[in-house]
Coordinates of C-alpha atoms in Angstrom, one line a residue:
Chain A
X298 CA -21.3 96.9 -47.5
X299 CA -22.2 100.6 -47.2
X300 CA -19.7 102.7 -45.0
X301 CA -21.2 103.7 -42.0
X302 CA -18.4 104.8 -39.8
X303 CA -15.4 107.5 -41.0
X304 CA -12.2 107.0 -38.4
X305 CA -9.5 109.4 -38.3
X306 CA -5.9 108.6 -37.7
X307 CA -5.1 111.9 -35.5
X308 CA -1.2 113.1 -36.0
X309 CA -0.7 114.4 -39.1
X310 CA -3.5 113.0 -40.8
X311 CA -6.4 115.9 -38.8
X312 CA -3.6 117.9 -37.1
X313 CA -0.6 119.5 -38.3
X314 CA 1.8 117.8 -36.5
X315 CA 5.2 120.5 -38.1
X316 CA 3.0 123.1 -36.6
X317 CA 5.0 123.4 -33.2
X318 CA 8.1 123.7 -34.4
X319 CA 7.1 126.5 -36.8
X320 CA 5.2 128.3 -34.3
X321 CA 7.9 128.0 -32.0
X322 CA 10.4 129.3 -34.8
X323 CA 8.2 132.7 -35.3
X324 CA 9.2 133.7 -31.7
X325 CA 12.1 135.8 -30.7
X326 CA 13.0 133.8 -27.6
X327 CA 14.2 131.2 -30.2
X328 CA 15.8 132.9 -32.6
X329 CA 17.9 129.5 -33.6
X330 CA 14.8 127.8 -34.5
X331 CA 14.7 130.5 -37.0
X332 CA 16.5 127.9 -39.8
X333 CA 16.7 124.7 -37.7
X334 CA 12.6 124.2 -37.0
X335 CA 12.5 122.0 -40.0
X336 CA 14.7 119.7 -38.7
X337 CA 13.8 119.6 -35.8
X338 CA 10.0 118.9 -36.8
X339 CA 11.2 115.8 -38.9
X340 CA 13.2 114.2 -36.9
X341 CA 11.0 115.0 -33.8
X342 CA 7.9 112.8 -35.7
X343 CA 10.8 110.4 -37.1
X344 CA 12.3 109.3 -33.5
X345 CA 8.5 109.5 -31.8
X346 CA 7.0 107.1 -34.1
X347 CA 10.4 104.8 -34.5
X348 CA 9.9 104.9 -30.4
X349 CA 6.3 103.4 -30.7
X350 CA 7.2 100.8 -33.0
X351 CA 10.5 99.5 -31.2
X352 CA 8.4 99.7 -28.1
X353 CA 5.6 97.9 -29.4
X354 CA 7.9 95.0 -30.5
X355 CA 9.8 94.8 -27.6
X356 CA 6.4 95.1 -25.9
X357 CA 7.8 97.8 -23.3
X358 CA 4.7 100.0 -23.6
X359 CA 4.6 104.1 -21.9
X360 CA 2.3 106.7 -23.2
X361 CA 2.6 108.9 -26.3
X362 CA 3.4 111.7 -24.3
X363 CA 6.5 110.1 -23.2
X364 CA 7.7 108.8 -26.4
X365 CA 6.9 112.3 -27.5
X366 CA 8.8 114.1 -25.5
X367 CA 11.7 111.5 -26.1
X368 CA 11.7 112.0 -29.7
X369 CA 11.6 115.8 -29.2
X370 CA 14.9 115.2 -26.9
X371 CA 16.4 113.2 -29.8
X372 CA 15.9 116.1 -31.7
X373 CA 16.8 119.2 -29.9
X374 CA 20.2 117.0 -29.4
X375 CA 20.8 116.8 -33.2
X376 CA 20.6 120.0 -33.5
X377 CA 22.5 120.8 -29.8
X378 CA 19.6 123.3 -28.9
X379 CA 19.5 122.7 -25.3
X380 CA 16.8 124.9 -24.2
X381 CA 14.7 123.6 -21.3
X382 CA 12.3 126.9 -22.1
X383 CA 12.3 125.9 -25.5
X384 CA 11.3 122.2 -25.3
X385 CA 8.7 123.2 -23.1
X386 CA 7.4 125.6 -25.2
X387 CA 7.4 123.2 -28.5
X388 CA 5.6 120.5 -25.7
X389 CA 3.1 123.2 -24.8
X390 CA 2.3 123.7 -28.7
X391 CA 2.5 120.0 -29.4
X392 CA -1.2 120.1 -27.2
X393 CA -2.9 122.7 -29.3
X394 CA -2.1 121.4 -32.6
X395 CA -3.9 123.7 -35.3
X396 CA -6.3 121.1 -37.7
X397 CA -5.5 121.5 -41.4
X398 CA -7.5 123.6 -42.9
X399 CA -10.5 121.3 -43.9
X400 CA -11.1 119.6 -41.6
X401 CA -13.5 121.4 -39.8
X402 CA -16.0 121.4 -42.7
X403 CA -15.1 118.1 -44.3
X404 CA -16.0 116.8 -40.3
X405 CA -19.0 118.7 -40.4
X406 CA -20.7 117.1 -43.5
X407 CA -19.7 113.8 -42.6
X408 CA -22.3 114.6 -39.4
X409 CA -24.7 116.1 -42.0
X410 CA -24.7 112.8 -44.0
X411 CA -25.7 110.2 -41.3
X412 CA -21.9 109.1 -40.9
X413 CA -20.5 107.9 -37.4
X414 CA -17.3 109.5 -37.0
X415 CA -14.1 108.8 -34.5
X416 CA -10.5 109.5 -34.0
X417 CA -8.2 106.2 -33.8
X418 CA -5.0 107.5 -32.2
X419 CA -1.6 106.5 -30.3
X420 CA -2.4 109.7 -28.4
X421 CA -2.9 109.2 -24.9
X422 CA -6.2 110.2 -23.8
X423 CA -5.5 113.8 -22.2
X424 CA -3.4 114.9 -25.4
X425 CA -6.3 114.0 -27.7
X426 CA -8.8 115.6 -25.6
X427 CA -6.8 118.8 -25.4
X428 CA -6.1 118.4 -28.9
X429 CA -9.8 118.2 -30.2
X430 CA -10.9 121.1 -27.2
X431 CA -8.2 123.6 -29.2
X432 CA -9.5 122.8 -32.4
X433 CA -13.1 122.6 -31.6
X434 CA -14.0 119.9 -33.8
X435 CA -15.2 117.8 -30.0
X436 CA -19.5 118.2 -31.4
X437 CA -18.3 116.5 -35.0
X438 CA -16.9 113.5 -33.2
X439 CA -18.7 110.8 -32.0
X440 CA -15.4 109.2 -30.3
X441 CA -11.6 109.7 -29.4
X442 CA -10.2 106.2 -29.0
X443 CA -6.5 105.8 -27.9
X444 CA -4.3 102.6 -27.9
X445 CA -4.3 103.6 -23.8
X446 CA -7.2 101.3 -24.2
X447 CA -5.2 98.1 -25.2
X448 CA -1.4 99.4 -24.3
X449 CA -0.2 98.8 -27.5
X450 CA 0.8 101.3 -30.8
X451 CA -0.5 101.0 -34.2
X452 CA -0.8 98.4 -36.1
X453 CA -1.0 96.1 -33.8
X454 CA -4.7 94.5 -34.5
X455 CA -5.0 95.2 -30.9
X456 CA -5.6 99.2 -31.9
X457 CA -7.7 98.6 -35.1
X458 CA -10.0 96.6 -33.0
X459 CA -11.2 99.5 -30.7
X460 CA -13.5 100.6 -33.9
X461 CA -15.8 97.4 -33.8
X462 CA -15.8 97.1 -29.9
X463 CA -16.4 101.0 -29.7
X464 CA -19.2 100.7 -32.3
X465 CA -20.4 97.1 -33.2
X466 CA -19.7 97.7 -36.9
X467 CA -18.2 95.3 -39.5
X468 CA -14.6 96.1 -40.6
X469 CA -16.0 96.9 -44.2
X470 CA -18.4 99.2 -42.9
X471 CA -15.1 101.5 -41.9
X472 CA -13.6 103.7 -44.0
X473 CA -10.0 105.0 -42.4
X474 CA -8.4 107.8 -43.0
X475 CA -4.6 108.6 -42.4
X476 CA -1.7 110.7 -43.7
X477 CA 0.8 107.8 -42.6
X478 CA 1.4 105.4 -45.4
X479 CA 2.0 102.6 -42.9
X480 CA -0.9 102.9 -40.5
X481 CA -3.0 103.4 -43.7
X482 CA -1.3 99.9 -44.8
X483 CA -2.0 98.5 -41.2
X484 CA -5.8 99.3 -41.4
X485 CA -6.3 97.7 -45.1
X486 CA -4.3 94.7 -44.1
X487 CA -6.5 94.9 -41.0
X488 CA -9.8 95.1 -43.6
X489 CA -10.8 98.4 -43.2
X490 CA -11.8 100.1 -46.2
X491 CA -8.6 103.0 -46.3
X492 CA -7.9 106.6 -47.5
X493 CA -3.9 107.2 -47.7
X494 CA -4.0 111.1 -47.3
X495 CA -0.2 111.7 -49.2
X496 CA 0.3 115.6 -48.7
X497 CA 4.1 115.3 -49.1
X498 CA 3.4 113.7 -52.4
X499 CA 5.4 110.2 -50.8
X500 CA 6.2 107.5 -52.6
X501 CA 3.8 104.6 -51.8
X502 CA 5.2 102.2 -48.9
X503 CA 5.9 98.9 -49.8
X504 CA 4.4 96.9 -46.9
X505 CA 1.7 94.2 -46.7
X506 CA -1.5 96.3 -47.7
X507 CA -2.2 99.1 -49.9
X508 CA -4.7 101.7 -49.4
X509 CA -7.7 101.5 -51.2
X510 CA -7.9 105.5 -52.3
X511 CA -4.9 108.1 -51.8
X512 CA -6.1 111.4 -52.0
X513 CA -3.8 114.7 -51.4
X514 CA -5.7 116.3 -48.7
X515 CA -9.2 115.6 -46.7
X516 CA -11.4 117.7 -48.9
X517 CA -13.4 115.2 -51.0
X518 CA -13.7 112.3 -48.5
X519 CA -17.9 113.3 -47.8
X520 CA -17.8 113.0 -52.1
X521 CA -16.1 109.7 -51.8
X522 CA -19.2 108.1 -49.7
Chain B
X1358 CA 30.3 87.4 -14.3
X1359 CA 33.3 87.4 -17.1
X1360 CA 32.0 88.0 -20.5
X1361 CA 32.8 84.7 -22.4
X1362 CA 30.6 85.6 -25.5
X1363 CA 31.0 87.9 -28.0
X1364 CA 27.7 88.8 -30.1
X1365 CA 27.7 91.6 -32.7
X1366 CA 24.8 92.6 -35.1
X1367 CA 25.5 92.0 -38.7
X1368 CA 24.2 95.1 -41.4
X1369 CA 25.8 98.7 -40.3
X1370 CA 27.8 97.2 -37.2
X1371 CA 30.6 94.4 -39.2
X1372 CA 29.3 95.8 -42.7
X1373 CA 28.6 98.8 -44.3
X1374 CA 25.4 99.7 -45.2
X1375 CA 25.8 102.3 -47.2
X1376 CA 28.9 101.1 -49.7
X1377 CA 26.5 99.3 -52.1
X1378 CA 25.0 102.8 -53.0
X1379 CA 28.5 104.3 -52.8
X1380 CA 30.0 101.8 -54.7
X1381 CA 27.4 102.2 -57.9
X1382 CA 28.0 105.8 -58.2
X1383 CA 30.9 104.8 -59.1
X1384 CA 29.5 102.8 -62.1
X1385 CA 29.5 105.1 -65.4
X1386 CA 26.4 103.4 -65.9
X1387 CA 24.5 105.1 -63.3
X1388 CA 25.6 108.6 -63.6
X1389 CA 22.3 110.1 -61.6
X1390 CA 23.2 108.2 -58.6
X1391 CA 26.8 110.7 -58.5
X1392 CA 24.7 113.1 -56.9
X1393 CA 21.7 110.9 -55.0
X1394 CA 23.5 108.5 -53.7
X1395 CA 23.2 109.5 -50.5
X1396 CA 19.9 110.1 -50.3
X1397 CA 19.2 106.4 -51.6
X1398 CA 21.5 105.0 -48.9
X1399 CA 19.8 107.2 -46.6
X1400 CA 16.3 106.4 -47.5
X1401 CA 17.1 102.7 -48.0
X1402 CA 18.0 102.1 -44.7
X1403 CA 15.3 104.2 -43.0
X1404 CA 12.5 101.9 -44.8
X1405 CA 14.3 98.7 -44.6
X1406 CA 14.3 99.0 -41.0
X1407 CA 10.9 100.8 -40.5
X1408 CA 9.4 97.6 -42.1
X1409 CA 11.0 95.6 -40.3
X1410 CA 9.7 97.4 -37.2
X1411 CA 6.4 97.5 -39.0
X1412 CA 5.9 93.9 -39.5
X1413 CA 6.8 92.8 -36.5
X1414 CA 4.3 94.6 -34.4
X1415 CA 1.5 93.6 -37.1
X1416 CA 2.8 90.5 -36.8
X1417 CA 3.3 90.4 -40.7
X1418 CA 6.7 88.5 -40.6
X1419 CA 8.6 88.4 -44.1
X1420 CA 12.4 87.5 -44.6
X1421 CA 15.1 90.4 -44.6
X1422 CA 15.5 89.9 -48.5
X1423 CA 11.9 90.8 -48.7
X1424 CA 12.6 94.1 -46.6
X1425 CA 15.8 95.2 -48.3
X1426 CA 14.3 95.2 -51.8
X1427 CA 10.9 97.0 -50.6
X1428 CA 12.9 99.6 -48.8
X1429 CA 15.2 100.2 -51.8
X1430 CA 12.1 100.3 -54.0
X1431 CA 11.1 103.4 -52.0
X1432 CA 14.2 104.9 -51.9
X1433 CA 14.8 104.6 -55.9
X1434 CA 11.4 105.8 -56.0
X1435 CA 11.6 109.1 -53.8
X1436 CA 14.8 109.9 -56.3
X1437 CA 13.2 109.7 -59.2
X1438 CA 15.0 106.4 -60.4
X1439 CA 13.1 103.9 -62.0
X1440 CA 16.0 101.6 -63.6
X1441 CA 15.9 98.1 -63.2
X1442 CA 19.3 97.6 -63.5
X1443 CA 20.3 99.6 -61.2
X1444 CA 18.0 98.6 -58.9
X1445 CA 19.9 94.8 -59.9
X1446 CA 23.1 96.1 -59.5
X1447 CA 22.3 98.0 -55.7
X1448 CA 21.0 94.6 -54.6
X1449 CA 23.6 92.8 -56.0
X1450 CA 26.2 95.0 -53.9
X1451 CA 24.2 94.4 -50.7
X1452 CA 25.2 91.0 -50.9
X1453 CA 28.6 91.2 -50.6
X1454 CA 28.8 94.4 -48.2
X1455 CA 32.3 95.2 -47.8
X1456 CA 33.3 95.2 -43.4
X1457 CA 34.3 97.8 -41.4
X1458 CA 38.3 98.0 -41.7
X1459 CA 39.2 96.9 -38.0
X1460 CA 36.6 94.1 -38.1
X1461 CA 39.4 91.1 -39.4
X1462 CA 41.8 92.6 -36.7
X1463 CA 39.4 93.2 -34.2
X1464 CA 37.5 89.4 -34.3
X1465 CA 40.7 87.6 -34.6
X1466 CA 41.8 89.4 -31.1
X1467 CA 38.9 87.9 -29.9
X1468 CA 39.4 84.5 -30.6
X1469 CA 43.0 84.8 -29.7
X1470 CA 41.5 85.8 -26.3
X1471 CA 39.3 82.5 -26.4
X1472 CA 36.4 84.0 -26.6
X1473 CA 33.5 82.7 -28.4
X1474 CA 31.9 85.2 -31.2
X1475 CA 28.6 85.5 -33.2
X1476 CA 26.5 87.7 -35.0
X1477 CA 23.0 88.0 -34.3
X1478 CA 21.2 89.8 -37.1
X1479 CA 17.6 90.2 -38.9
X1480 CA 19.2 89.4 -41.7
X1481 CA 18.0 85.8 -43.3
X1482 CA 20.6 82.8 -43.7
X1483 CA 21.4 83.3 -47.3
X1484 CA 22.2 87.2 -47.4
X1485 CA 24.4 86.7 -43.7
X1486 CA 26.3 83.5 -45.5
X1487 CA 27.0 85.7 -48.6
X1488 CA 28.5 88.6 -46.9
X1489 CA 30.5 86.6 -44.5
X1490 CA 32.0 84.5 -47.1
X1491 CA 32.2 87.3 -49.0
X1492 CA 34.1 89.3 -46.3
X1493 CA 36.6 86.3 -45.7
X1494 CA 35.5 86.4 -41.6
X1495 CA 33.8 82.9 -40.9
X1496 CA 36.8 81.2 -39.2
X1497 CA 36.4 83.6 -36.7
X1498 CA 32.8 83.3 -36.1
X1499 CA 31.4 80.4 -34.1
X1500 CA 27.6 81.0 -35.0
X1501 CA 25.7 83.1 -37.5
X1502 CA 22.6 83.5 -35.8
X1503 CA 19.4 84.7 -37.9
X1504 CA 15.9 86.0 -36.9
X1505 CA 14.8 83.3 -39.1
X1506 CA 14.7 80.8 -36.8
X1507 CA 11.9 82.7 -34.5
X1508 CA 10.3 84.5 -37.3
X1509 CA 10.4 88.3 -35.7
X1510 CA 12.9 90.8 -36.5
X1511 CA 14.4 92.7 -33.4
X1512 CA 14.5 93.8 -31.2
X1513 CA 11.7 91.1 -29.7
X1514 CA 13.1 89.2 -26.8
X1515 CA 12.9 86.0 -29.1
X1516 CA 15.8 87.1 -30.8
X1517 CA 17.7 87.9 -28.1
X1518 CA 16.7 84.4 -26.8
X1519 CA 18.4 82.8 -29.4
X1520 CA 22.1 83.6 -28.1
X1521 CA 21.4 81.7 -25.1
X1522 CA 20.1 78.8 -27.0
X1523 CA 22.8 78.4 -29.3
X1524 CA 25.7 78.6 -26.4
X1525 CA 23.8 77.8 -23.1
X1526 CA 25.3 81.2 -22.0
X1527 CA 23.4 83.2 -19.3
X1528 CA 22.9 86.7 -20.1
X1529 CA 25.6 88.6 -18.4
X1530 CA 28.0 86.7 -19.8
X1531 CA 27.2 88.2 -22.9
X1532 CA 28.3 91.3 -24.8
X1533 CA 26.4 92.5 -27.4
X1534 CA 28.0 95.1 -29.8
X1535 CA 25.4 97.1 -32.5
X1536 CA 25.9 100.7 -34.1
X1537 CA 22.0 100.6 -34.0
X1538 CA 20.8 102.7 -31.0
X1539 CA 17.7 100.9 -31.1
X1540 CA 19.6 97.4 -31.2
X1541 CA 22.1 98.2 -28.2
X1542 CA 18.8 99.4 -26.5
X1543 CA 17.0 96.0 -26.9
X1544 CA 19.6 94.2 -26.0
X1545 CA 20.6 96.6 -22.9
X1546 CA 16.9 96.5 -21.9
X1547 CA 17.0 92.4 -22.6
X1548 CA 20.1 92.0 -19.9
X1549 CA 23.1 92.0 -21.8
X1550 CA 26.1 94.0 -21.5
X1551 CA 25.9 96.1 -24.4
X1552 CA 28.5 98.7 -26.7
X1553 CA 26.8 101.0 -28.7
X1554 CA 28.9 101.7 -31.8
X1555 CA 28.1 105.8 -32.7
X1556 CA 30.1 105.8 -35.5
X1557 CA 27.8 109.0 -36.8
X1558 CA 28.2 110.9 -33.4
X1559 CA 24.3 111.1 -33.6
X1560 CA 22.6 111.4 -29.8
X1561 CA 21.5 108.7 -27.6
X1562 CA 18.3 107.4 -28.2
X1563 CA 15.6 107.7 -25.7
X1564 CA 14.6 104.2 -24.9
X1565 CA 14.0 101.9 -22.1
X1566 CA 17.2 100.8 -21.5
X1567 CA 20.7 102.3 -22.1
X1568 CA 23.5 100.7 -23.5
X1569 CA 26.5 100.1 -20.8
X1570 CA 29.3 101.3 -23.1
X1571 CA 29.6 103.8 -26.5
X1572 CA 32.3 103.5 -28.8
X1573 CA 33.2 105.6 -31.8
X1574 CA 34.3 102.0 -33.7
X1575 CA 34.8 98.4 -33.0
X1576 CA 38.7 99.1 -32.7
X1577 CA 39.2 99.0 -29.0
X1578 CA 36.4 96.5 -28.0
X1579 CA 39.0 93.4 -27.0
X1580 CA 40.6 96.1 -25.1
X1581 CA 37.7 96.3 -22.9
X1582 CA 37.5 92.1 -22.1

């Protein structure tokens, strides 16, 4: 089957989710964020997805701007940077994500080849609006679908089945994309045809799926179809 | 109520985790992991339990044995070291995890108090009955409960469920001991009365429930009955 429908995982995979804390670190307010913004970016992204996961299995379900701001507490703790101007600063940033660099144009001929495109995303629904409206990649986008929708994180099958109510396609007509080894695992196991997007060079997970493709950026996806 | 049972998680709580790795770079066979080994302890651990996380909310159950190796295939991996014996020899070592130095002391005090005692881990049968013969600490263990017997790793209420089961306890009479933030979280947020075990001196995590006590060891805990 043909792929007629290109979803995106969102946090890290079309936005640069370290771009906060290096922001953050270029201003003089923070001048201790200077050498600590790199830890502080990994282990904000560490705790906020361990958050979703232990939440999803426990089934105790709040937004992802919560568990986001709880894994930014986490780390701001570590690190003993209590800064209630600073942690609203990185949550202010955290909302206007920059896109890596391609993904504007890579977006844009998608569109230009016929191709339904979507975000799939723990983001709650504001965060991923406000998110796309910075960027300005809202006319390449055909729709932002949050696990809000079913009240459950990725992968449950829950999430993975908002694409085929959304858009009354067969799993093997999607091709997913993510930068997360283990949500790229979760959508193959699912049955959606999957693009691993490894920038950090990452060893491969060892889960219950593999991606189909892994590719080091989001260049040559339009190529791949 | 009076607490009249005793439940501790098994892997980083009685045992430590992190000895097999410590314990190889010892070996002169494996003179890399001198340097790495704590990065492969580290990175072990983080993926064992991230799949266990993982498979559990895809609903992609797989014994703890099954986990263990995967994650320490990612961890060799990210270092660089692709050695099947020393891959052999780390699993090896994970099956006969040395315990914590006050645990003898600390569950004989226990059952000199007459309380009953258990551990309650993901780990499967066969890797829990190794490590506590291994250890020399069944006599004072009246159960070695496994997530085996409900087929989801924690922290989903089933597991929890099974303490109850196996002593026809109610929940408050329980204490539940982990040095996993996550673990003393689910368990807090399940209804027992829970010691966190912070042996790192890492921060709280931000879940839904906190854990009642924290404790830099298990030293002190019949102290507290």
């Amino acid at each position: 089957m043909p792929i007629t429908t290109c979803v995106f995982d969102a946090y890290g995979t079309l936005f640069d989710v370290n771009a906060a804390a290096a922001q953050a670190a270029d201003d003089p307010d923070f001048p201790r964020l200077a050498d600590l913004w790199p830890a502080v970016a990994r282990d904000w992204r560490r705790k906020q997805l361990e958050y979703t996961w232990l939440r999803a299995v426990a089934d105790r379900h709040c937004d992802f701007w919560q568990v986001t701001q709880d894994g930014l507490d986490w780390a701001l703790a570590a690190q003993g940077l209590d800064d209630p101007a600073l942690r609203a600063r990185l949550l202010a940033l955290y909302r206007q994500l920059p896109t890596y660099a391609e993904v504007p144009a890579m977006l844009a001929a998608l569109k230009a080849r016929g191709l339904t495109t979507a975000i799939l995303s723990n983001g709650s629904p504001d965060m991923l609006n406000a998110a796309v409206a910075s960027a300005g990649i809202a006319p390449q986008l055909d729709a932002i679908l949050s696990v809000e929708t079913v009240g459950v994180f990725k992968p449950h099958a829950r999430v993975y089945d908002l694409v085929g109510a959304q858009f009354g396609c067969a799993k093997d007509e999607v091709l997913f994309v993510s930068s997360n080894g283990w949500d790229a695992a979760g959508a193959a196991g699912y049955g959606f045809r999957t693009i691993w997007v490894n920038r950090a060079g990452d060893p491969p997970d060892r889960l219950y799926a593999d991606p189909h493709h892994t590719l080091g950026n989001l260049v040559s996806i339009p190529d791949l179809l």
